[in-house]
């Protein structure tokens, strides 16, 4: 929902917000919010005056919201409506986005891996796979990922972060041309902007961004541009000390429920790169400097 609405105009947001509010109001039964449900009702859920009273709004203002005639309700109004409508977390986020304001933080950047993600990695023995937070801290990887990218588990937490290693470290073993490098850096800066909007009270995330701005002129310039570019499939060449250069496709899968990213590296079947990746899988984990 977030990426779809970044380029949405204010009138279009108001129209979609109006549609969503009517649907959510119809879904809430009067008994769920402590109101009598007897008698004849023309709507399946709450009446407008009932929702307005629960949210502390005037009926006239709610009418204008539901007709798409009121743009950009305040964060306080959005929070009151989310509470009155009994919205789930993702629906609450959608309400704030359609209102044109940042959703309040649910807490710190999530780091918990679900059993489903763990089972997925267990089944991907022949595919390097790693799981990362919204701020690009690693939280889980399989053995082939470690064999390909290096073991960073003994490093301080900050030095394990993907953005920190790329912009502030000098031990890169990933080779990209200028165009690929710029695309990667724009995506990382965009991801951190999104994370900062979702988790404005996460101190570790704020400290990471401040450190990147101070320590990297390239990151600081990208941060000032405030781009929110979509993430795309990329290709990268990893220089491995045992099997040599491997050219791989890199796909990033987003798990919205826990706001984690799963990175998968794959090679074209039958290619020399696939053969080198298979050799690495058979050889197992080797100690070498971790890649960015």
Short mmCIF file of C-alpha atoms in Angstrom, two decimals, residues 76-258:
data_model
loop_
_atom_site.label_atom_id
_atom_site.label_comp_id
_atom_site.label_asym_id
_atom_site.label_seq_id
_atom_site.Cartn_x
_atom_site.Cartn_y
_atom_site.Cartn_z
CA UNK A 76 -5.04 12.90 15.72
CA UNK A 77 -8.13 12.40 13.54
CA UNK A 78 -6.57 9.38 11.82
CA UNK A 79 -5.67 7.82 15.17
CA UNK A 80 -9.18 8.41 16.55
CA UNK A 81 -10.78 6.83 13.48
CA UNK A 82 -8.41 3.84 13.58
CA UNK A 83 -9.30 3.23 17.22
CA UNK A 84 -13.06 3.64 16.71
CA UNK A 85 -13.05 1.37 13.66
CA UNK A 86 -11.04 -1.35 15.45
CA UNK A 87 -8.51 -1.46 12.61
CA UNK A 88 -5.76 -4.02 12.43
CA UNK A 89 -2.13 -2.79 12.25
CA UNK A 90 -1.87 -2.89 8.45
CA UNK A 91 -5.27 -1.23 8.05
CA UNK A 92 -4.20 1.46 10.52
CA UNK A 93 -1.07 2.06 8.45
CA UNK A 94 -3.20 2.29 5.32
CA UNK A 95 -5.49 4.84 6.99
CA UNK A 96 -2.51 7.04 7.90
CA UNK A 97 -1.01 6.76 4.42
CA UNK A 98 -4.33 7.67 2.77
CA UNK A 99 -4.57 10.59 5.19
CA UNK A 100 -1.20 11.83 3.94
CA UNK A 101 0.62 11.48 7.28
CA UNK A 102 3.25 9.08 8.61
CA UNK A 103 1.93 6.21 10.67
CA UNK A 104 3.02 6.35 14.33
CA UNK A 105 5.67 3.82 15.26
CA UNK A 106 4.60 0.41 16.49
CA UNK A 107 7.88 0.27 18.41
CA UNK A 108 11.36 -0.71 17.34
CA UNK A 109 12.27 -2.19 13.98
CA UNK A 110 11.00 -5.82 14.07
CA UNK A 111 13.67 -8.52 14.28
CA UNK A 112 11.63 -11.66 15.02
CA UNK A 113 11.73 -14.43 12.40
CA UNK A 114 8.49 -16.36 11.98
CA UNK A 115 8.49 -20.19 11.90
CA UNK A 116 7.41 -19.98 8.25
CA UNK A 117 10.47 -17.95 7.26
CA UNK A 118 12.70 -20.35 9.18
CA UNK A 119 11.17 -23.34 7.36
CA UNK A 120 11.63 -21.59 4.02
CA UNK A 121 15.34 -21.10 4.65
CA UNK A 122 15.69 -24.71 5.81
CA UNK A 123 14.35 -25.87 2.43
CA UNK A 124 16.67 -23.60 0.40
CA UNK A 125 19.89 -25.54 0.96
CA UNK A 126 21.02 -24.96 -2.65
CA UNK A 127 20.17 -21.23 -2.66
CA UNK A 128 22.03 -18.55 -0.67
CA UNK A 129 19.31 -16.92 1.44
CA UNK A 130 19.50 -14.23 4.13
CA UNK A 131 16.88 -12.42 6.21
CA UNK A 132 17.25 -8.73 7.07
CA UNK A 133 15.33 -6.12 9.04
CA UNK A 134 13.79 -2.96 7.59
CA UNK A 135 17.04 -1.18 8.55
CA UNK A 136 19.16 -3.87 6.84
CA UNK A 137 20.52 -5.63 9.90
CA UNK A 138 20.99 -9.39 9.29
CA UNK A 139 18.90 -11.64 11.51
CA UNK A 140 19.18 -15.06 9.86
CA UNK A 141 20.93 -16.80 6.97
CA UNK A 142 21.51 -20.33 5.71
CA UNK A 143 24.87 -22.07 5.35
CA UNK A 144 25.26 -21.36 1.64
CA UNK A 145 24.71 -17.65 2.25
CA UNK A 146 27.54 -17.69 4.81
CA UNK A 147 29.76 -19.69 2.43
CA UNK A 148 29.13 -17.13 -0.32
CA UNK A 149 29.04 -13.86 1.60
CA UNK A 150 31.18 -14.54 4.63
CA UNK A 151 30.54 -14.94 8.34
CA UNK A 152 29.82 -11.64 10.10
CA UNK A 153 28.40 -13.14 13.30
CA UNK A 154 31.47 -12.19 15.36
CA UNK A 155 31.39 -8.54 14.30
CA UNK A 156 29.76 -5.71 16.28
CA UNK A 157 26.12 -5.25 15.32
CA UNK A 158 26.70 -1.98 13.50
CA UNK A 159 29.39 -3.52 11.29
CA UNK A 160 26.99 -6.28 10.22
CA UNK A 161 24.54 -3.76 8.78
CA UNK A 162 24.36 -3.79 4.95
CA UNK A 163 24.18 0.01 4.61
CA UNK A 164 27.05 0.56 7.06
CA UNK A 165 29.29 -1.95 5.29
CA UNK A 166 28.62 -0.48 1.87
CA UNK A 167 28.97 3.21 2.69
CA UNK A 168 31.49 3.17 5.55
CA UNK A 169 33.59 0.00 5.22
CA UNK A 170 36.33 -0.61 2.66
CA UNK A 171 36.36 -4.42 2.39
CA UNK A 172 33.87 -4.77 -0.47
CA UNK A 173 34.06 -7.96 -2.51
CA UNK A 174 30.93 -7.23 -4.55
CA UNK A 175 31.63 -5.74 -7.96
CA UNK A 176 29.13 -3.38 -9.60
CA UNK A 177 29.49 -0.91 -12.42
CA UNK A 178 28.67 2.76 -11.84
CA UNK A 179 25.01 2.38 -12.87
CA UNK A 180 24.50 -0.70 -10.67
CA UNK A 181 26.18 1.02 -7.73
CA UNK A 182 23.97 4.10 -7.98
CA UNK A 183 20.81 1.96 -8.21
CA UNK A 184 21.84 -0.06 -5.15
CA UNK A 185 22.66 3.06 -3.13
CA UNK A 186 19.38 4.78 -4.06
CA UNK A 187 17.43 1.70 -2.97
CA UNK A 188 19.27 1.45 0.36
CA UNK A 189 18.70 5.16 1.13
CA UNK A 190 15.02 4.79 0.16
CA UNK A 191 14.62 1.74 2.39
CA UNK A 192 16.09 3.61 5.36
CA UNK A 193 13.76 6.56 4.70
CA UNK A 194 10.81 4.17 4.77
CA UNK A 195 12.07 2.56 7.97
CA UNK A 196 12.52 5.98 9.61
CA UNK A 197 8.92 6.86 8.72
CA UNK A 198 7.57 3.59 10.13
CA UNK A 199 9.73 3.53 13.27
CA UNK A 200 10.51 7.17 14.20
CA UNK A 201 11.23 6.23 17.83
CA UNK A 202 13.81 3.51 17.09
CA UNK A 203 17.01 4.97 18.54
CA UNK A 204 19.35 2.46 16.92
CA UNK A 205 17.92 3.24 13.48
CA UNK A 206 18.25 6.99 14.10
CA UNK A 207 21.87 6.48 15.22
CA UNK A 208 22.66 4.42 12.11
CA UNK A 209 21.27 7.09 9.79
CA UNK A 210 23.14 9.86 11.63
CA UNK A 211 26.37 7.88 11.39
CA UNK A 212 25.88 7.31 7.67
CA UNK A 213 25.12 10.98 7.02
CA UNK A 214 28.23 12.06 8.95
CA UNK A 215 30.56 9.43 7.53
CA UNK A 216 29.54 9.17 3.87
CA UNK A 217 29.14 12.11 1.53
CA UNK A 218 27.43 9.83 -1.00
CA UNK A 219 24.83 8.67 1.51
CA UNK A 220 24.31 12.22 2.80
CA UNK A 221 23.59 13.44 -0.75
CA UNK A 222 21.13 10.61 -1.37
CA UNK A 223 19.44 11.19 1.99
CA UNK A 224 18.93 14.87 1.17
CA UNK A 225 17.18 13.94 -2.09
CA UNK A 226 14.47 12.06 -0.13
CA UNK A 227 13.77 9.62 -2.95
CA UNK A 228 11.51 6.64 -2.34
CA UNK A 229 12.39 4.42 -5.27
CA UNK A 230 10.95 0.91 -5.70
CA UNK A 231 13.26 -2.05 -5.22
CA UNK A 232 14.01 -4.07 -8.36
CA UNK A 233 15.76 -7.33 -9.21
CA UNK A 234 19.48 -6.75 -9.64
CA UNK A 235 22.57 -8.63 -10.76
CA UNK A 236 25.89 -8.56 -8.95
CA UNK A 237 29.30 -10.14 -9.25
CA UNK A 238 30.73 -11.58 -6.04
CA UNK A 239 34.47 -12.20 -5.96
CA UNK A 240 34.86 -15.36 -3.90
CA UNK A 241 38.35 -16.37 -2.65
CA UNK A 242 37.81 -20.07 -3.39
CA UNK A 243 35.68 -20.32 -6.55
CA UNK A 244 36.36 -16.95 -8.16
CA UNK A 245 33.86 -14.45 -9.58
CA UNK A 246 30.18 -15.48 -9.51
CA UNK A 247 27.56 -13.43 -11.37
CA UNK A 248 24.19 -13.87 -9.65
CA UNK A 249 20.63 -12.54 -9.75
CA UNK A 250 19.56 -10.92 -6.48
CA UNK A 251 15.89 -10.83 -5.52
CA UNK A 252 14.54 -9.16 -2.37
CA UNK A 253 11.25 -10.52 -1.04
CA UNK A 254 9.35 -8.39 1.49
CA UNK A 255 7.40 -10.10 4.30
CA UNK A 256 4.93 -7.33 5.29
CA UNK A 257 3.54 -8.97 8.44
CA UNK A 258 6.93 -8.79 10.20
#
